[in-house]
Amino acid sequence: MSEVRQDPLTGRRVIIAEDRAGRPDEFDAAPARRIPIDCPFCAGSEHATPASLAVYPAQAAEAHISPDAHSNTRREGEHAGWQVRVVPNKFPATGEPGERWRPHSAAPHAGVHAAESLFKAASVCGSHEVIIESPDHVAGFSQLTPQQAKYTFVAYRDRMQAAADAGHAYAIVFKNVGAVAGASLQHAHSQLIALPFTPPEIETQVGNASRHHQLRGSRLLCEMTAQERKAGVRMVAQTDHFAAFCPFASRFAYEVWIAPRQPVAPYQQSSCGLLKELAALAQDVTQRLQTVLRNPAYNFVLHNAPFHLDKHVAAAQQWRLEIFPRITRTAGFEWGAGCFINPVLPERAARELREADIATEHRRPANAQTRRTMQP
Ligand SMILES: [Zn+2]
């Protein structure tokens, strides 16, 4: 039996249709064919990337991680023993730093005065950065050392702060693992895109959280997390400060959110200690996904609030990390209706992930051949 569920934060409706998972699938999802290239992200190939924006060396004391966030010049010895480094994307989706966000003067259209034209454009002043998560050629997040995982989350924080300082409106951090999830290079990396505007989906979430805060005086995501912890059926794992759960209205099979258990500051103000705990939980969750789904492609998305909010609106916001495996295919219905069909009950997904025996599966090679594919 199918049911429609609504997510309180995003307002999204999702159709949970377990029966869909059992139907015949004539199309085998062949693994993507790899074309061997010299990996530009491995240690020793630093010359193949633009100069680092930030470097996190192995010997840095936790309290002394202070890369020169605004430096765009290669410094003497910066590559010695790095664990994580951040570079500008060589093929950016945004314009050059310093480019102005301005209304585009509408090109004249035949028979339409420029002032009446419906078609508007503007240059995208932002930044597009790559966070290289390890000097070694590993692919999955759970394959990083604990220090590399922690530095990755610290780098997100530092680069978000740099984006806020640069006056950008919003920055999103995301990670694509596997070709199906959008990765073009296998080496573990994530990306940050800073924008001069807040994307519509984020605006919706900010509005829903603000309305909830006005009505009930609490942060919507914190209340959702508290209810998930109380219900327990969708819980995957938890630590002192974070809960990992399959959200009630999961868009994707085995989707997991990691959310703070109590209200915390905007992500860019997080302490190293908190990020160490977050990184360990994210490694735990990706290891569970790897064990249960046999090395799936997946995405991470860090949903932080826009940078320059009114303080009353800001008080309603709470960041979270979404992790979603890409084992279901997004088809005509999803693209056409903007509404997802999920063939796996979130309660079932959570139980499998919770019960996964990750101790014996630890650090399964990322190129393991077995995989599981589903079509909604
Ligand atoms: Zn590599």
Short mmCIF file of C-alpha atoms and ligand atoms in Angstrom, two decimals:
data_model
loop_
_atom_site.label_atom_id
_atom_site.label_comp_id
_atom_site.label_asym_id
_atom_site.label_seq_id
_atom_site.Cartn_x
_atom_site.Cartn_y
_atom_site.Cartn_z
CA MET A 1 0.00 0.00 0.00
CA SER A 2 1.26 3.46 -0.83
CA GLU A 3 1.01 6.56 1.29
CA VAL A 4 1.94 10.18 0.81
CA ARG A 5 4.06 11.81 3.51
CA GLN A 6 4.95 15.44 3.96
CA ASP A 7 8.23 16.78 5.31
CA PRO A 8 7.60 19.66 7.74
CA LEU A 9 10.84 21.49 6.97
CA THR A 10 10.90 21.41 3.19
CA GLY A 11 7.15 21.04 2.67
CA ARG A 12 7.95 18.27 0.15
CA ARG A 13 5.44 15.50 -0.42
CA VAL A 14 6.86 12.03 -1.00
CA ILE A 15 5.02 8.91 -2.10
CA ILE A 16 6.19 5.87 -0.16
CA ALA A 17 5.41 2.88 -2.39
CA GLU A 18 7.05 -0.29 -1.12
CA ASP A 19 5.37 -2.50 -3.70
CA ARG A 20 7.31 -0.73 -6.44
CA ALA A 21 10.58 -2.27 -5.28
CA GLY A 22 9.46 -5.77 -6.23
CA ARG A 23 8.59 -5.15 -9.85
CA PRO A 24 10.76 -6.60 -12.63
CA ASP A 25 13.62 -4.46 -13.84
CA GLU A 26 14.77 -5.21 -17.36
CA PHE A 27 17.65 -2.77 -17.26
CA ASP A 28 20.78 -3.71 -15.40
CA ALA A 29 22.63 -0.69 -14.06
CA ALA A 30 26.07 -1.34 -15.47
CA PRO A 31 28.93 0.15 -13.45
CA ALA A 32 30.28 3.29 -15.07
CA ARG A 33 33.31 2.62 -17.27
CA ARG A 34 36.40 4.27 -15.82
CA ILE A 35 38.81 6.05 -18.08
CA PRO A 36 42.20 6.00 -16.31
CA ILE A 37 43.68 9.47 -15.94
CA ASP A 38 46.49 10.88 -13.82
CA CYS A 39 44.58 11.85 -10.70
CA PRO A 40 45.10 15.57 -10.04
CA PHE A 41 44.06 15.23 -6.39
CA CYS A 42 46.70 12.70 -5.25
CA ALA A 43 49.72 13.82 -3.22
CA GLY A 44 52.53 14.68 -5.63
CA SER A 45 50.15 16.09 -8.27
CA GLU A 46 49.56 19.45 -6.58
CA HIS A 47 50.85 21.25 -9.69
CA ALA A 48 47.79 19.93 -11.57
CA THR A 49 45.36 22.02 -9.52
CA PRO A 50 45.11 25.77 -9.02
CA ALA A 51 46.99 27.08 -5.95
CA SER A 52 45.52 26.09 -2.58
CA LEU A 53 43.06 28.33 -0.76
CA ALA A 54 43.59 26.41 2.49
CA VAL A 55 45.83 23.57 3.64
CA TYR A 56 45.42 21.30 6.68
CA PRO A 57 48.68 19.55 7.51
CA ALA A 58 48.87 16.39 9.58
CA GLN A 59 50.87 17.95 12.37
CA ALA A 60 48.56 20.95 12.91
CA ALA A 61 47.38 21.16 16.49
CA GLU A 62 43.62 21.23 16.66
CA ALA A 63 43.60 24.74 18.06
CA HIS A 64 46.01 26.02 15.43
CA ILE A 65 44.18 25.24 12.25
CA SER A 66 44.25 28.65 10.70
CA PRO A 67 44.93 28.42 7.00
CA ASP A 68 45.15 31.71 5.19
CA ALA A 69 41.66 31.56 3.77
CA HIS A 70 42.10 34.43 1.38
CA SER A 71 45.51 33.54 0.02
CA ASN A 72 45.48 32.43 -3.56
CA THR A 73 49.19 32.02 -3.88
CA ARG A 74 51.23 28.87 -3.47
CA ARG A 75 53.26 29.08 -0.30
CA GLU A 76 56.64 27.57 0.35
CA GLY A 77 56.28 24.04 1.69
CA GLU A 78 52.47 24.07 1.77
CA HIS A 79 52.29 20.61 0.29
CA ALA A 80 54.40 18.93 2.93
CA GLY A 81 52.27 16.36 4.70
CA TRP A 82 48.88 17.85 3.87
CA GLN A 83 45.82 15.83 4.86
CA VAL A 84 43.09 18.03 3.42
CA ARG A 85 43.41 20.98 1.07
CA VAL A 86 41.04 23.34 -0.69
CA VAL A 87 41.54 24.62 -4.23
CA PRO A 88 39.43 26.70 -6.62
CA ASN A 89 37.46 24.53 -9.04
CA LYS A 90 39.26 24.54 -12.39
CA PHE A 91 35.90 24.41 -14.16
CA PRO A 92 33.71 26.66 -12.00
CA ALA A 93 29.95 27.00 -12.20
CA THR A 94 30.20 30.58 -10.97
CA GLY A 95 31.89 33.75 -12.18
CA GLU A 96 35.28 35.07 -11.20
CA PRO A 97 35.71 36.43 -7.67
CA GLY A 98 35.12 40.15 -7.77
CA GLU A 99 32.61 40.01 -10.57
CA ARG A 100 29.58 42.14 -9.66
CA TRP A 101 26.07 40.73 -9.22
CA ARG A 102 24.00 43.05 -11.34
CA PRO A 103 20.84 42.88 -13.41
CA HIS A 104 21.67 41.99 -16.95
CA SER A 105 20.61 44.56 -19.49
CA ALA A 106 18.01 42.51 -21.34
CA ALA A 107 19.01 41.92 -24.91
CA PRO A 108 16.50 43.37 -27.34
CA HIS A 109 14.02 40.76 -28.53
CA ALA A 110 12.22 41.09 -31.83
CA GLY A 111 9.15 43.24 -31.32
CA VAL A 112 9.63 43.45 -27.53
CA HIS A 113 10.96 46.53 -25.82
CA ALA A 114 13.82 45.64 -23.46
CA ALA A 115 11.89 47.03 -20.48
CA GLU A 116 8.96 44.66 -21.20
CA SER A 117 11.03 41.55 -21.88
CA LEU A 118 10.24 38.59 -19.64
CA PHE A 119 13.76 37.31 -20.00
CA LYS A 120 16.27 38.54 -17.46
CA ALA A 121 19.80 37.42 -16.75
CA ALA A 122 22.69 38.33 -14.52
CA SER A 123 26.27 37.31 -14.04
CA VAL A 124 26.84 34.86 -11.21
CA CYS A 125 29.35 36.31 -8.79
CA GLY A 126 30.28 33.48 -6.47
CA SER A 127 32.94 30.93 -5.84
CA HIS A 128 33.32 27.26 -6.60
CA GLU A 129 35.88 25.37 -4.55
CA VAL A 130 37.03 21.78 -4.23
CA ILE A 131 37.85 20.24 -0.87
CA ILE A 132 40.35 17.39 -1.44
CA GLU A 133 39.79 15.10 1.52
CA SER A 134 42.90 12.95 1.47
CA PRO A 135 46.37 12.84 -0.12
CA ASP A 136 45.69 9.14 -0.85
CA HIS A 137 43.58 7.87 -3.71
CA VAL A 138 40.54 6.74 -1.75
CA ALA A 139 36.95 7.20 -2.87
CA GLY A 140 34.48 6.84 -0.01
CA PHE A 141 34.08 9.08 3.03
CA SER A 142 34.33 6.10 5.37
CA GLN A 143 37.79 5.32 3.94
CA LEU A 144 39.30 8.56 5.21
CA THR A 145 41.35 8.55 8.40
CA PRO A 146 39.47 10.11 11.34
CA GLN A 147 41.78 13.14 11.11
CA GLN A 148 41.05 13.60 7.39
CA ALA A 149 37.31 13.29 8.02
CA LYS A 150 37.50 15.89 10.77
CA TYR A 151 39.61 18.30 8.71
CA THR A 152 37.13 17.94 5.85
CA PHE A 153 34.33 19.21 8.08
CA VAL A 154 36.63 21.90 9.49
CA ALA A 155 37.47 22.99 5.93
CA TYR A 156 33.74 23.29 5.17
CA ARG A 157 33.44 25.58 8.19
CA ASP A 158 36.41 27.76 7.27
CA ARG A 159 35.42 28.11 3.63
CA MET A 160 31.81 28.90 4.57
CA GLN A 161 33.09 31.66 6.82
CA ALA A 162 35.27 32.94 3.96
CA ALA A 163 32.20 32.96 1.69
CA ALA A 164 30.19 34.85 4.30
CA ASP A 165 33.02 37.35 4.75
CA ALA A 166 33.16 37.84 0.98
CA GLY A 167 29.54 38.98 1.08
CA HIS A 168 27.96 36.01 -0.68
CA ALA A 169 24.34 35.27 0.22
CA TYR A 170 24.54 31.52 0.48
CA ALA A 171 27.02 28.65 0.26
CA ILE A 172 26.20 25.02 -0.17
CA VAL A 173 28.62 22.16 0.44
CA PHE A 174 28.00 18.91 -1.37
CA LYS A 175 29.77 15.69 -2.10
CA ASN A 176 29.28 13.25 -4.96
CA VAL A 177 30.57 9.72 -4.52
CA GLY A 178 30.34 7.46 -7.58
CA ALA A 179 29.51 8.29 -11.18
CA VAL A 180 25.75 7.83 -10.65
CA ALA A 181 25.88 10.51 -7.95
CA GLY A 182 27.58 12.96 -10.29
CA ALA A 183 31.27 12.48 -9.46
CA SER A 184 33.63 13.04 -12.37
CA LEU A 185 36.76 12.12 -10.39
CA GLN A 186 37.00 9.15 -8.05
CA HIS A 187 39.41 10.66 -5.50
CA ALA A 188 37.52 11.67 -2.34
CA HIS A 189 36.53 15.31 -2.62
CA SER A 190 33.64 17.63 -1.98
CA GLN A 191 32.67 21.02 -3.32
CA LEU A 192 31.47 24.36 -2.06
CA ILE A 193 29.51 26.74 -4.25
CA ALA A 194 28.87 30.24 -2.92
CA LEU A 195 26.08 32.22 -4.57
CA PRO A 196 24.86 35.81 -4.67
CA PHE A 197 21.30 34.59 -4.03
CA THR A 198 19.55 32.03 -1.82
CA PRO A 199 18.23 29.08 -3.85
CA PRO A 200 14.41 28.71 -3.87
CA GLU A 201 14.42 25.41 -1.94
CA ILE A 202 16.46 27.01 0.85
CA GLU A 203 14.13 30.05 0.90
CA THR A 204 11.20 27.67 1.43
CA GLN A 205 12.94 25.93 4.34
CA VAL A 206 13.93 29.25 5.93
CA GLY A 207 10.29 30.40 5.67
CA ASN A 208 8.88 27.16 7.14
CA ALA A 209 11.36 27.25 10.03
CA SER A 210 10.58 30.91 10.72
CA ARG A 211 6.82 30.35 10.79
CA HIS A 212 7.27 27.41 13.14
CA HIS A 213 9.51 29.47 15.43
CA GLN A 214 6.93 32.26 15.61
CA LEU A 215 4.14 29.80 16.44
CA ARG A 216 5.92 27.48 18.88
CA GLY A 217 9.10 29.27 19.88
CA SER A 218 11.32 26.36 18.89
CA ARG A 219 13.53 25.42 15.97
CA LEU A 220 11.59 23.18 13.61
CA LEU A 221 14.49 20.84 12.84
CA CYS A 222 15.34 20.47 16.55
CA GLU A 223 11.74 19.55 17.27
CA MET A 224 11.69 17.09 14.37
CA THR A 225 14.91 15.53 15.67
CA ALA A 226 13.50 15.30 19.20
CA GLN A 227 10.37 13.57 17.87
CA GLU A 228 12.47 11.18 15.79
CA ARG A 229 14.54 10.29 18.87
CA LYS A 230 11.40 9.75 20.90
CA ALA A 231 9.77 7.57 18.24
CA GLY A 232 13.02 5.65 17.70
CA VAL A 233 11.77 3.68 14.68
CA ARG A 234 13.66 5.79 12.17
CA MET A 235 16.83 6.28 14.25
CA VAL A 236 20.09 5.02 12.78
CA ALA A 237 22.74 6.16 15.28
CA GLN A 238 23.44 8.98 17.69
CA THR A 239 26.24 10.69 19.59
CA ASP A 240 26.24 13.20 22.46
CA HIS A 241 25.32 16.11 20.17
CA PHE A 242 23.93 14.55 16.98
CA ALA A 243 21.20 12.21 15.82
CA ALA A 244 21.24 10.29 12.53
CA PHE A 245 17.83 9.17 11.26
CA CYS A 246 15.92 8.29 8.10
CA PRO A 247 13.51 11.24 7.82
CA PHE A 248 9.77 10.47 7.97
CA ALA A 249 9.29 11.72 4.40
CA SER A 250 12.57 10.43 2.91
CA ARG A 251 12.78 11.24 -0.81
CA PHE A 252 15.29 8.49 -1.45
CA ALA A 253 15.59 4.91 -0.25
CA TYR A 254 17.96 4.85 2.76
CA GLU A 255 18.19 8.66 2.97
CA VAL A 256 19.78 9.74 6.28
CA TRP A 257 19.86 13.14 7.95
CA ILE A 258 22.38 14.03 10.63
CA ALA A 259 21.04 16.86 12.79
CA PRO A 260 22.18 18.48 16.05
CA ARG A 261 20.15 17.29 19.04
CA GLN A 262 20.06 20.76 20.57
CA PRO A 263 20.11 24.21 18.93
CA VAL A 264 23.63 25.09 17.77
CA ALA A 265 25.24 28.11 16.11
CA PRO A 266 25.42 28.46 12.31
CA TYR A 267 27.72 25.85 10.81
CA GLN A 268 30.54 28.35 10.13
CA GLN A 269 30.80 28.99 13.88
CA SER A 270 31.13 25.32 14.89
CA SER A 271 33.97 24.24 17.21
CA CYS A 272 36.57 21.71 16.10
CA GLY A 273 35.34 19.36 18.83
CA LEU A 274 31.79 19.40 17.50
CA LEU A 275 32.99 18.84 13.93
CA LYS A 276 35.16 15.92 15.03
CA GLU A 277 32.04 14.29 16.47
CA LEU A 278 30.04 15.07 13.33
CA ALA A 279 32.76 13.63 11.08
CA ALA A 280 32.89 10.41 13.10
CA LEU A 281 29.11 10.01 12.86
CA ALA A 282 29.15 10.74 9.11
CA GLN A 283 31.82 8.04 8.70
CA ASP A 284 29.68 5.66 10.75
CA VAL A 285 26.60 6.34 8.60
CA THR A 286 28.43 6.03 5.27
CA GLN A 287 29.96 2.78 6.51
CA ARG A 288 26.46 1.51 7.33
CA LEU A 289 25.24 2.47 3.85
CA GLN A 290 28.23 0.74 2.33
CA THR A 291 27.53 -2.42 4.34
CA VAL A 292 23.78 -2.59 3.70
CA LEU A 293 23.78 -1.43 0.06
CA ARG A 294 27.14 -2.79 -1.06
CA ASN A 295 29.04 0.31 -2.07
CA PRO A 296 26.28 2.57 -3.38
CA ALA A 297 26.85 5.90 -5.09
CA TYR A 298 25.72 8.64 -2.73
CA ASN A 299 25.55 12.38 -2.16
CA PHE A 300 26.15 14.53 0.91
CA VAL A 301 24.56 17.94 1.19
CA LEU A 302 25.22 20.35 4.05
CA HIS A 303 22.19 22.59 4.50
CA ASN A 304 23.24 25.69 6.37
CA ALA A 305 21.18 28.87 6.73
CA PRO A 306 21.79 31.83 4.41
CA PHE A 307 24.53 34.10 5.80
CA HIS A 308 23.00 37.52 6.24
CA LEU A 309 19.61 36.92 7.84
CA ASP A 310 17.60 39.16 10.11
CA LYS A 311 18.37 37.98 13.68
CA HIS A 312 14.79 36.81 14.33
CA VAL A 313 14.84 34.69 11.16
CA ALA A 314 18.35 33.44 11.97
CA ALA A 315 17.21 32.30 15.44
CA ALA A 316 14.78 29.86 13.79
CA GLN A 317 17.36 28.12 11.59
CA GLN A 318 19.31 24.93 12.19
CA TRP A 319 21.82 23.25 9.88
CA ARG A 320 21.87 19.56 8.97
CA LEU A 321 23.77 17.07 6.85
CA GLU A 322 21.77 15.01 4.34
CA ILE A 323 23.22 11.77 2.99
CA PHE A 324 21.30 10.02 0.24
CA PRO A 325 22.34 6.93 -1.68
CA ARG A 326 21.54 7.00 -5.39
CA ILE A 327 20.07 3.55 -5.80
CA THR A 328 16.69 4.76 -7.04
CA ARG A 329 16.43 6.36 -10.45
CA THR A 330 14.82 9.74 -10.83
CA ALA A 331 12.33 9.27 -13.66
CA GLY A 332 9.58 11.15 -15.52
CA PHE A 333 7.23 11.46 -12.54
CA GLU A 334 9.87 13.05 -10.31
CA TRP A 335 11.05 15.52 -12.94
CA GLY A 336 7.52 16.31 -14.06
CA ALA A 337 5.76 16.57 -10.70
CA GLY A 338 8.64 17.68 -8.51
CA CYS A 339 7.53 14.91 -6.13
CA PHE A 340 9.51 11.78 -5.31
CA ILE A 341 8.49 8.13 -5.10
CA ASN A 342 10.46 6.16 -2.52
CA PRO A 343 10.11 2.36 -2.71
CA VAL A 344 11.62 1.70 0.75
CA LEU A 345 9.75 2.49 3.95
CA PRO A 346 12.03 4.80 6.00
CA GLU A 347 11.33 2.69 9.12
CA ARG A 348 12.64 -0.40 7.31
CA ALA A 349 15.68 1.45 5.95
CA ALA A 350 16.51 2.74 9.43
CA ARG A 351 16.23 -0.72 10.97
CA GLU A 352 18.60 -2.22 8.39
CA LEU A 353 21.11 0.60 8.84
CA ARG A 354 20.85 0.45 12.62
CA GLU A 355 21.46 -3.29 12.67
CA ALA A 356 24.27 -3.27 10.09
CA ASP A 357 27.33 -5.10 11.35
CA ILE A 358 29.85 -2.41 10.48
CA ALA A 359 32.59 -3.74 12.74
CA THR A 360 33.36 -6.60 10.36
CA GLU A 361 32.79 -4.50 7.24
CA HIS A 362 35.08 -1.66 8.22
CA ARG A 363 36.97 -0.14 5.32
CA ARG A 364 35.56 -2.34 2.61
CA PRO A 365 37.36 -1.33 -0.61
CA ALA A 366 35.45 1.35 -2.51
CA ASN A 367 35.77 -0.54 -5.77
CA ALA A 368 33.90 -3.61 -4.49
CA GLN A 369 31.90 -4.94 -7.39
CA THR A 370 28.64 -5.83 -5.70
CA ARG A 371 25.90 -3.28 -5.88
CA ARG A 372 22.18 -3.06 -5.54
CA THR A 373 19.95 -0.97 -7.73
CA MET A 374 16.29 -0.12 -7.43
CA GLN A 375 13.94 1.79 -9.61
CA PRO A 376 10.98 3.71 -8.16
ZN ZN B 1 43.84 10.50 -6.49
#
